[in-house]
Amino acid sequence: FRFFYLKNFLDSLNITKAALDLASTQADAAYEQVQKLQEQAFKVHLDITFNAPNIIIPTNSYSDEALLFDLGKLTLLTRFYDDPKRSLVEQQNVRLENVLASRVKLNHDNNILGEIILLECAELNTLINRLLYPEKIKTEPGVSIKVEWDLVHFRLAKGDYSCVMKVLMENFTENIRDQIPETAQLEQYHYRQEEQEKEEEALRNAVIKRQQGSK
């Protein structure tokens, strides 16, 4: 009986050792697979074109004078090519054009009546080259960036400077809530409270009706 018990105990140790060996082998295989994935080149192809928004910032809430920022058009193009010296290269071209800032006069419908250009920019080109196999070429950088911006034209007259300072001193420090009459704030509060009470009453009635229907 003791011999049989000892034999079972040794067999269980052998099974445990086999299971540990199998787990170790699988862990090594998983590690090798991760290493292979890291060594492989990760390629992303993006082609994007969109018109950036226009931002209008008035000097204050009641002013017809404002600053207009046109963020222009953004284009992103991606291509891949083989370079004899650098192997496979991913090249991204980021182009930003038609960016400008101006001082504008607005009518009651917030349409522009007049405009004075403050900032004009030539086309901004950014070229990004990324080596997909940098471990093969040790003498070249993995990522190189080249930026071209030929012209930035900025002009600011006395009236333009005054408009910019008004935006900074009035718009950015303005508290709209302080300008709303207290009676209007109370009316808005009571209106919201009444609406909330109506919603709660409707929800309560729906629950009571559902409970009565289930009986």
Coordinates of N, CA and C in Angstrom, one line a residue:
F1 N 0.8 -1.2 0.0 CA 0.0 0.0 0.0 C 0.9 1.2 0.0
R2 N 1.9 1.3 0.8 CA 2.8 2.4 0.8 C 3.6 2.6 -0.5
F3 N 4.0 1.5 -1.1 CA 4.6 1.5 -2.4 C 3.7 2.1 -3.4
F4 N 2.5 1.7 -3.4 CA 1.5 2.3 -4.4 C 1.3 3.8 -4.2
Y5 N 1.2 4.2 -2.9 CA 1.1 5.6 -2.6 C 2.3 6.4 -3.1
L6 N 3.5 5.9 -2.9 CA 4.7 6.5 -3.3 C 4.8 6.6 -4.8
K7 N 4.3 5.6 -5.5 CA 4.3 5.6 -6.9 C 3.4 6.7 -7.5
N8 N 2.2 6.8 -6.9 CA 1.3 7.8 -7.3 C 1.8 9.2 -7.1
F9 N 2.5 9.4 -6.0 CA 3.1 10.7 -5.7 C 4.2 11.0 -6.7
L10 N 5.0 10.1 -7.0 CA 6.1 10.3 -8.0 C 5.5 10.6 -9.4
D11 N 4.4 9.9 -9.7 CA 3.7 10.1 -11.0 C 3.2 11.5 -11.1
S12 N 2.6 12.0 -10.0 CA 2.0 13.3 -9.9 C 3.1 14.4 -10.1
L13 N 4.3 14.1 -9.6 CA 5.4 15.0 -9.8 C 5.9 15.1 -11.2
N14 N 5.9 13.9 -11.9 CA 6.2 13.9 -13.3 C 5.2 14.6 -14.1
I15 N 3.9 14.5 -13.8 CA 2.9 15.2 -14.6 C 3.1 16.7 -14.4
T16 N 3.3 17.1 -13.1 CA 3.5 18.6 -12.9 C 4.7 19.1 -13.6
K17 N 5.8 18.3 -13.7 CA 7.0 18.8 -14.4 C 6.7 18.9 -15.9
A18 N 6.0 18.0 -16.4 CA 5.6 18.0 -17.8 C 4.8 19.2 -18.1
A19 N 3.8 19.5 -17.2 CA 3.0 20.7 -17.4 C 3.8 22.0 -17.4
L20 N 4.8 22.1 -16.4 CA 5.6 23.2 -16.3 C 6.5 23.4 -17.6
D21 N 7.0 22.3 -18.1 CA 7.9 22.3 -19.3 C 7.0 22.8 -20.5
L22 N 5.8 22.4 -20.6 CA 4.9 22.8 -21.7 C 4.6 24.3 -21.6
A23 N 4.3 24.7 -20.4 CA 4.0 26.2 -20.2 C 5.3 27.0 -20.5
S24 N 6.5 26.5 -20.1 CA 7.7 27.3 -20.4 C 7.9 27.3 -21.9
T25 N 7.7 26.2 -22.6 CA 7.8 26.2 -24.1 C 6.9 27.2 -24.7
Q26 N 5.6 27.2 -24.3 CA 4.6 28.1 -24.9 C 5.0 29.6 -24.6
A27 N 5.5 29.8 -23.4 CA 5.9 31.2 -23.1 C 7.1 31.7 -24.0
D28 N 8.0 30.8 -24.2 CA 9.2 31.1 -25.1 C 8.7 31.4 -26.5
A29 N 7.7 30.6 -27.0 CA 7.2 30.7 -28.3 C 6.4 32.1 -28.4
A30 N 5.7 32.4 -27.4 CA 4.9 33.7 -27.4 C 5.9 34.9 -27.4
Y31 N 7.0 34.8 -26.6 CA 8.0 35.8 -26.6 C 8.7 36.0 -28.0
E32 N 9.0 34.9 -28.6 CA 9.6 35.0 -30.0 C 8.6 35.6 -31.0
Q33 N 7.3 35.3 -30.8 CA 6.4 35.9 -31.7 C 6.3 37.4 -31.5
V34 N 6.3 37.9 -30.3 CA 6.3 39.3 -30.0 C 7.5 40.0 -30.6
Q35 N 8.7 39.3 -30.4 CA 9.9 39.9 -31.0 C 9.8 40.1 -32.5
K36 N 9.2 39.1 -33.2 CA 9.1 39.1 -34.6 C 8.2 40.3 -35.0
L37 N 7.1 40.5 -34.3 CA 6.1 41.5 -34.6 C 6.8 42.9 -34.4
Q38 N 7.6 43.0 -33.4 CA 8.3 44.3 -33.1 C 9.3 44.6 -34.2
E39 N 9.9 43.6 -34.8 CA 10.9 43.8 -35.8 C 10.3 44.1 -37.2
Q40 N 9.0 43.7 -37.3 CA 8.3 44.0 -38.6 C 8.0 45.5 -38.7
A41 N 8.0 46.0 -39.9 CA 7.7 47.4 -40.2 C 6.2 47.7 -40.0
F42 N 5.9 48.8 -39.3 CA 4.5 49.1 -39.1 C 4.2 50.3 -40.1
K43 N 3.3 50.0 -41.1 CA 3.0 51.0 -42.1 C 1.6 51.6 -41.9
V44 N 1.5 52.9 -42.1 CA 0.2 53.5 -42.0 C 0.0 54.4 -43.2
H45 N -1.1 54.3 -43.9 CA -1.3 55.1 -45.1 C -2.5 56.1 -44.8
L46 N -2.2 57.4 -44.8 CA -3.2 58.4 -44.5 C -3.3 59.4 -45.7
D47 N -4.5 59.6 -46.2 CA -4.7 60.7 -47.1 C -5.9 61.5 -46.6
I48 N -5.6 62.7 -46.1 CA -6.6 63.5 -45.5 C -6.6 64.9 -46.1
T49 N -7.8 65.5 -46.4 CA -8.0 66.8 -46.9 C -9.2 67.4 -46.2
F50 N -9.1 68.5 -45.5 CA -10.3 69.1 -45.0 C -10.0 70.6 -44.8
N51 N -11.1 71.4 -44.8 CA -11.1 72.8 -44.6 C -11.2 73.1 -43.1
A52 N -10.2 73.7 -42.5 CA -10.3 74.0 -41.1 C -11.3 75.1 -40.8
P53 N -11.8 75.3 -39.6 CA -12.9 76.2 -39.4 C -12.4 77.7 -39.3
N54 N -13.4 78.6 -39.5 CA -13.1 80.0 -39.2 C -13.6 80.3 -37.8
I55 N -12.7 81.1 -37.1 CA -13.0 81.5 -35.7 C -13.2 83.0 -35.6
I56 N -14.4 83.4 -35.1 CA -14.6 84.9 -35.0 C -14.7 85.2 -33.5
I57 N -13.9 86.1 -33.1 CA -13.8 86.5 -31.6 C -14.2 88.0 -31.6
P58 N -15.4 88.4 -31.1 CA -15.7 89.8 -31.0 C -15.0 90.4 -29.8
T59 N -14.9 91.7 -29.8 CA -14.2 92.4 -28.7 C -15.0 92.2 -27.4
N60 N -16.3 92.2 -27.5 CA -17.2 91.8 -26.4 C -18.5 91.4 -26.9
S61 N -19.5 91.0 -26.0 CA -20.7 90.4 -26.5 C -21.6 91.4 -27.3
Y62 N -21.4 92.7 -27.1 CA -22.3 93.6 -27.8 C -21.6 94.4 -28.9
S63 N -20.4 94.0 -29.2 CA -19.6 94.8 -30.2 C -19.8 94.2 -31.6
D64 N -19.7 95.1 -32.6 CA -19.7 94.7 -34.0 C -18.3 94.6 -34.6
E65 N -17.3 94.7 -33.7 CA -15.9 94.6 -34.1 C -15.3 93.3 -33.6
A66 N -14.6 92.6 -34.5 CA -14.1 91.3 -34.1 C -12.8 90.9 -34.8
L67 N -12.2 89.9 -34.3 CA -11.0 89.3 -35.0 C -11.5 88.0 -35.7
L68 N -11.0 87.8 -36.9 CA -11.4 86.6 -37.7 C -10.1 85.8 -37.9
F69 N -10.1 84.5 -37.6 CA -9.0 83.6 -37.8 C -9.5 82.5 -38.8
D70 N -8.9 82.5 -40.0 CA -9.2 81.5 -41.0 C -8.0 80.5 -40.9
L71 N -8.3 79.3 -40.4 CA -7.3 78.3 -40.3 C -6.9 77.5 -41.6
G72 N -7.6 77.9 -42.7 CA -7.2 77.4 -44.0 C -7.5 76.0 -44.3
K73 N -6.7 75.4 -45.1 CA -7.0 74.1 -45.6 C -5.8 73.2 -45.3
L74 N -6.1 72.0 -44.7 CA -5.1 71.1 -44.3 C -5.1 69.8 -45.2
T75 N -4.0 69.4 -45.7 CA -3.8 68.3 -46.5 C -2.7 67.4 -46.0
L76 N -3.0 66.1 -45.9 CA -2.0 65.1 -45.5 C -2.0 64.0 -46.5
L77 N -0.8 63.7 -47.1 CA -0.7 62.7 -48.1 C 0.5 61.8 -47.7
T78 N 0.3 60.5 -47.9 CA 1.3 59.5 -47.5 C 1.6 58.6 -48.8
R79 N 2.9 58.4 -48.9 CA 3.4 57.5 -50.0 C 4.6 56.7 -49.5
F80 N 4.9 55.6 -50.1 CA 6.0 54.7 -49.8 C 6.9 54.5 -51.0
Y81 N 8.2 54.5 -50.8 CA 9.1 54.3 -51.9 C 10.3 53.6 -51.4
D82 N 11.0 53.0 -52.4 CA 12.3 52.3 -52.1 C 13.4 53.2 -52.4
D83 N 14.3 53.3 -51.4 CA 15.5 54.1 -51.6 C 16.7 53.1 -51.5
P84 N 17.6 53.2 -52.5 CA 18.7 52.2 -52.5 C 19.6 52.3 -51.3
K85 N 19.7 53.5 -50.7 CA 20.5 53.7 -49.5 C 19.8 53.5 -48.2
R86 N 18.4 53.7 -48.2 CA 17.7 53.7 -46.9 C 16.6 52.7 -46.9
S87 N 16.6 51.8 -47.9 CA 15.5 50.7 -47.9 C 14.2 51.4 -48.1
L88 N 13.1 50.8 -47.5 CA 11.8 51.3 -47.7 C 11.5 52.5 -46.8
V89 N 11.0 53.6 -47.4 CA 10.7 54.8 -46.7 C 9.3 55.2 -46.7
E90 N 8.7 55.6 -45.6 CA 7.4 56.2 -45.6 C 7.5 57.7 -45.5
Q91 N 6.8 58.3 -46.5 CA 6.9 59.8 -46.6 C 5.5 60.4 -46.4
Q92 N 5.4 61.3 -45.5 CA 4.2 62.0 -45.3 C 4.4 63.5 -45.6
N93 N 3.5 64.1 -46.4 CA 3.5 65.5 -46.7 C 2.3 66.2 -46.1
V94 N 2.6 67.1 -45.2 CA 1.6 67.8 -44.5 C 1.6 69.3 -45.0
R95 N 0.5 69.7 -45.6 CA 0.4 71.0 -46.3 C -0.7 71.8 -45.7
L96 N -0.4 73.0 -45.2 CA -1.4 74.0 -44.7 C -1.3 75.2 -45.5
E97 N -2.5 75.6 -46.0 CA -2.5 76.7 -46.9 C -3.8 77.6 -46.6
N98 N -3.7 78.9 -47.1 CA -4.8 79.9 -47.0 C -5.1 80.2 -45.5
V99 N -4.0 80.3 -44.7 CA -4.2 80.7 -43.3 C -4.1 82.3 -43.3
L100 N -5.0 82.9 -42.6 CA -5.0 84.3 -42.4 C -5.7 84.8 -41.2
A101 N -5.4 86.0 -40.7 CA -6.1 86.6 -39.6 C -6.4 88.0 -40.0
S102 N -7.6 88.5 -39.6 CA -8.1 89.8 -40.0 C -8.9 90.5 -38.9
R103 N -9.1 91.8 -39.1 CA -10.1 92.5 -38.2 C -11.3 92.8 -39.1
V104 N -12.5 92.5 -38.5 CA -13.7 92.6 -39.3 C -14.7 93.4 -38.6
K105 N -15.7 93.9 -39.5 CA -16.8 94.6 -39.0 C -18.0 93.8 -39.3
L106 N -18.9 93.6 -38.3 CA -20.1 92.7 -38.5 C -21.4 93.5 -38.4
N107 N -22.4 93.0 -39.1 CA -23.7 93.6 -39.1 C -24.5 92.8 -38.0
H108 N -25.8 93.1 -37.9 CA -26.7 92.5 -36.9 C -26.8 91.0 -37.1
D109 N -26.6 90.5 -38.3 CA -26.7 89.1 -38.6 C -25.4 88.4 -38.5
N110 N -24.4 89.1 -38.0 CA -23.0 88.6 -37.9 C -22.4 88.3 -39.3
N111 N -22.8 89.0 -40.3 CA -22.2 88.9 -41.6 C -21.1 90.0 -41.7
I112 N -20.0 89.7 -42.4 CA -18.9 90.6 -42.5 C -19.2 91.7 -43.4
L113 N -19.1 92.9 -42.9 CA -19.3 94.1 -43.7 C -17.9 94.7 -44.3
G114 N -16.9 94.6 -43.5 CA -15.6 95.1 -43.9 C -14.5 94.2 -43.3
E115 N -13.3 94.2 -43.9 CA -12.2 93.4 -43.4 C -10.9 94.0 -43.7
I116 N -10.0 93.9 -42.7 CA -8.6 94.4 -42.8 C -7.7 93.2 -42.5
I117 N -6.9 92.8 -43.4 CA -6.0 91.7 -43.2 C -4.9 92.1 -42.3
L118 N -4.7 91.2 -41.3 CA -3.6 91.4 -40.3 C -2.4 90.4 -40.5
L119 N -2.8 89.2 -40.9 CA -1.7 88.2 -41.1 C -2.0 87.3 -42.3
E120 N -1.0 87.2 -43.2 CA -1.1 86.4 -44.4 C 0.1 85.4 -44.3
C121 N -0.2 84.2 -44.7 CA 0.9 83.2 -44.6 C 1.0 82.5 -46.0
A122 N 2.2 82.2 -46.4 CA 2.4 81.4 -47.6 C 2.1 80.0 -47.2
E123 N 2.1 79.1 -48.2 CA 1.8 77.7 -48.0 C 2.9 77.1 -47.1
L124 N 2.5 76.4 -46.0 CA 3.4 75.7 -45.1 C 3.5 74.2 -45.5
N125 N 4.6 73.8 -45.8 CA 4.9 72.4 -46.2 C 5.8 71.7 -45.2
T126 N 5.3 70.6 -44.7 CA 6.1 69.7 -43.8 C 6.3 68.4 -44.4
L127 N 7.5 67.9 -44.6 CA 7.9 66.6 -45.2 C 8.5 65.7 -44.1
I128 N 7.8 64.6 -43.8 CA 8.3 63.7 -42.8 C 8.7 62.4 -43.4
N129 N 9.9 62.0 -43.3 CA 10.4 60.7 -43.8 C 10.7 59.8 -42.7
R130 N 10.2 58.6 -42.7 CA 10.4 57.6 -41.7 C 10.9 56.3 -42.3
L131 N 12.0 55.8 -41.8 CA 12.6 54.6 -42.2 C 11.8 53.4 -41.6
L132 N 11.3 52.5 -42.4 CA 10.6 51.4 -41.9 C 11.5 50.3 -41.4
Y133 N 12.7 50.3 -41.8 CA 13.7 49.3 -41.3 C 14.9 50.0 -40.8
P134 N 14.8 50.8 -39.7 CA 16.0 51.6 -39.3 C 17.1 50.8 -38.8
E135 N 16.9 49.5 -38.4 CA 17.9 48.7 -37.9 C 18.9 48.3 -39.0
K136 N 18.5 48.4 -40.2 CA 19.4 48.0 -41.3 C 20.3 49.1 -41.7
I137 N 19.9 50.4 -41.5 CA 20.8 51.5 -41.8 C 21.1 52.3 -40.5
K138 N 22.3 52.1 -39.9 CA 22.6 52.7 -38.7 C 23.1 54.1 -38.9
T139 N 23.4 54.5 -40.1 CA 24.0 55.9 -40.3 C 22.9 56.9 -40.6
E140 N 21.6 56.5 -40.8 CA 20.6 57.4 -41.1 C 19.6 57.5 -40.0
P141 N 19.0 58.7 -39.7 CA 18.0 58.9 -38.7 C 16.8 58.1 -39.0
G142 N 16.1 57.6 -38.0 CA 14.8 56.9 -38.2 C 13.7 57.8 -38.7
V143 N 13.7 59.1 -38.3 CA 12.7 60.0 -38.7 C 13.4 61.3 -39.0
S144 N 13.1 61.9 -40.2 CA 13.6 63.2 -40.6 C 12.5 64.1 -41.0
I145 N 12.5 65.4 -40.5 CA 11.5 66.3 -40.8 C 12.0 67.6 -41.5
K146 N 11.4 68.0 -42.6 CA 11.8 69.2 -43.3 C 10.6 70.1 -43.4
V147 N 10.7 71.4 -43.0 CA 9.7 72.3 -43.0 C 10.0 73.5 -43.9
E148 N 9.1 73.9 -44.8 CA 9.3 75.0 -45.7 C 8.1 76.0 -45.5
W149 N 8.5 77.2 -45.2 CA 7.5 78.3 -45.0 C 8.1 79.6 -45.6
D150 N 7.7 79.9 -46.8 CA 8.4 81.0 -47.5 C 8.1 82.4 -47.0
L151 N 6.8 82.6 -46.6 CA 6.4 84.0 -46.3 C 5.4 84.0 -45.1
V152 N 5.6 84.9 -44.2 CA 4.6 85.2 -43.1 C 4.6 86.7 -43.1
H153 N 3.5 87.3 -43.5 CA 3.3 88.7 -43.6 C 2.4 89.2 -42.5
F154 N 2.9 90.0 -41.6 CA 2.1 90.5 -40.5 C 2.1 92.0 -40.4
R155 N 1.0 92.6 -40.3 CA 0.9 94.1 -40.2 C -0.1 94.5 -39.2
L156 N 0.2 95.5 -38.4 CA -0.7 95.9 -37.3 C -0.6 97.4 -37.1
A157 N -1.8 98.0 -37.5 CA -1.9 99.5 -37.3 C -2.4 99.8 -35.9
K158 N -2.5 101.1 -35.6 CA -3.0 101.5 -34.3 C -4.4 100.9 -34.0
G159 N -5.3 101.0 -34.9 CA -6.6 100.5 -34.7 C -6.7 99.0 -34.6
D160 N -5.8 98.3 -35.3 CA -5.7 96.9 -35.2 C -5.2 96.5 -33.8
Y161 N -4.2 97.2 -33.3 CA -3.7 96.9 -32.0 C -4.7 97.1 -30.9
S162 N -5.5 98.2 -31.1 CA -6.6 98.5 -30.1 C -7.6 97.3 -30.1
C163 N -7.9 96.8 -31.3 CA -8.9 95.7 -31.4 C -8.4 94.5 -30.7
V164 N -7.1 94.2 -30.9 CA -6.5 93.0 -30.3 C -6.5 93.1 -28.8
M165 N -6.2 94.3 -28.2 CA -6.2 94.5 -26.8 C -7.6 94.5 -26.2
K166 N -8.6 94.9 -27.0 CA -10.0 94.9 -26.5 C -10.4 93.4 -26.3
V167 N -10.0 92.6 -27.3 CA -10.4 91.1 -27.2 C -9.7 90.5 -26.0
L168 N -8.5 90.9 -25.7 CA -7.8 90.3 -24.5 C -8.3 90.9 -23.2
M169 N -8.7 92.2 -23.2 CA -9.1 92.8 -21.9 C -10.6 92.7 -21.7
E170 N -11.4 92.6 -22.7 CA -12.8 92.6 -22.6 C -13.4 91.2 -22.8
N171 N -13.2 90.6 -23.9 CA -13.8 89.3 -24.3 C -13.3 88.2 -23.3
F172 N -12.0 88.1 -23.1 CA -11.5 87.0 -22.3 C -11.8 87.1 -20.8
T173 N -12.1 88.3 -20.4 CA -12.5 88.5 -19.0 C -13.9 88.8 -18.7
E174 N -14.7 88.7 -19.8 CA -16.2 89.0 -19.7 C -16.9 87.8 -19.0
N175 N -17.8 88.2 -18.1 CA -18.7 87.2 -17.4 C -20.1 87.5 -17.9
I176 N -20.6 86.6 -18.8 CA -21.9 86.9 -19.4 C -23.0 86.8 -18.3
R177 N -22.9 86.0 -17.3 CA -23.9 85.8 -16.3 C -24.1 87.1 -15.5
D178 N -23.1 87.9 -15.3 CA -23.3 89.1 -14.6 C -24.1 90.1 -15.4
Q179 N -24.1 90.0 -16.8 CA -24.8 90.9 -17.6 C -26.3 90.6 -17.8
I180 N -26.7 89.4 -17.4 CA -28.1 89.0 -17.5 C -28.8 89.5 -16.3
P181 N -30.0 90.2 -16.5 CA -30.7 90.7 -15.4 C -31.1 89.6 -14.4
E182 N -31.2 89.9 -13.1 CA -31.4 88.9 -12.1 C -32.8 88.3 -12.3
T183 N -33.8 89.1 -12.7 CA -35.1 88.6 -12.9 C -35.2 87.6 -14.0
A184 N -34.4 87.8 -15.1 CA -34.3 86.8 -16.2 C -33.7 85.5 -15.7
Q185 N -32.7 85.6 -14.8 CA -32.1 84.4 -14.3 C -33.0 83.6 -13.4
L186 N -33.9 84.3 -12.6 CA -34.9 83.7 -11.8 C -35.9 83.0 -12.6
E187 N -36.4 83.7 -13.7 CA -37.4 83.1 -14.6 C -36.9 81.8 -15.2
Q188 N -35.6 81.9 -15.7 CA -35.0 80.7 -16.3 C -34.9 79.6 -15.3
Y189 N -34.5 79.9 -14.0 CA -34.4 78.8 -13.0 C -35.8 78.2 -12.7
H190 N -36.8 79.0 -12.6 CA -38.2 78.5 -12.3 C -38.7 77.7 -13.5
Y191 N -38.4 78.1 -14.7 CA -38.8 77.4 -15.9 C -38.2 76.0 -15.9
R192 N -36.9 75.9 -15.6 CA -36.2 74.6 -15.6 C -36.7 73.8 -14.4
Q193 N -37.0 74.4 -13.3 CA -37.6 73.6 -12.2 C -38.9 73.0 -12.5
E194 N -39.8 73.8 -13.2 CA -41.1 73.3 -13.6 C -41.0 72.2 -14.6
E195 N -40.0 72.3 -15.5 CA -39.8 71.2 -16.5 C -39.4 70.0 -15.8
Q196 N -38.5 70.1 -14.8 CA -38.0 68.9 -14.1 C -39.1 68.2 -13.3
E197 N -40.0 69.1 -12.7 CA -41.1 68.5 -12.0 C -42.0 67.8 -12.9
K198 N -42.3 68.3 -14.1 CA -43.2 67.6 -15.0 C -42.6 66.3 -15.5
E199 N -41.3 66.2 -15.7 CA -40.7 65.0 -16.1 C -40.7 64.0 -15.0
E200 N -40.5 64.4 -13.8 CA -40.6 63.5 -12.6 C -42.0 63.0 -12.4
E201 N -43.0 63.8 -12.6 CA -44.4 63.4 -12.5 C -44.8 62.4 -13.6
A202 N -44.3 62.6 -14.8 CA -44.6 61.7 -15.9 C -44.0 60.4 -15.6
L203 N -42.7 60.4 -15.1 CA -42.1 59.1 -14.8 C -42.7 58.4 -13.7
R204 N -43.2 59.1 -12.7 CA -43.9 58.5 -11.6 C -45.2 57.8 -12.0
N205 N -45.9 58.5 -12.9 CA -47.2 58.0 -13.4 C -47.0 56.7 -14.2
A206 N -45.9 56.7 -15.0 CA -45.6 55.6 -15.8 C -45.3 54.4 -15.0
V207 N -44.6 54.6 -13.9 CA -44.2 53.5 -13.0 C -45.5 52.9 -12.3
I208 N -46.4 53.8 -11.8 CA -47.6 53.4 -11.2 C -48.5 52.6 -12.1
K209 N -48.6 53.1 -13.4 CA -49.4 52.4 -14.4 C -48.8 51.0 -14.7
R210 N -47.5 50.9 -14.8 CA -46.9 49.6 -15.1 C -47.1 48.6 -13.9
Q211 N -47.1 49.2 -12.7 CA -47.3 48.3 -11.5 C -48.8 47.8 -11.5
Q212 N -49.7 48.7 -11.8 CA -51.1 48.3 -11.8 C -51.4 47.3 -12.9
G213 N -50.7 47.4 -14.0 CA -51.0 46.5 -15.1 C -50.4 45.1 -14.9
S214 N -49.4 45.0 -14.0 CA -48.8 43.7 -13.7 C -49.6 43.0 -12.7
K215 N -50.6 43.6 -11.9 CA -51.3 42.9 -10.9 C -52.5 42.1 -11.5

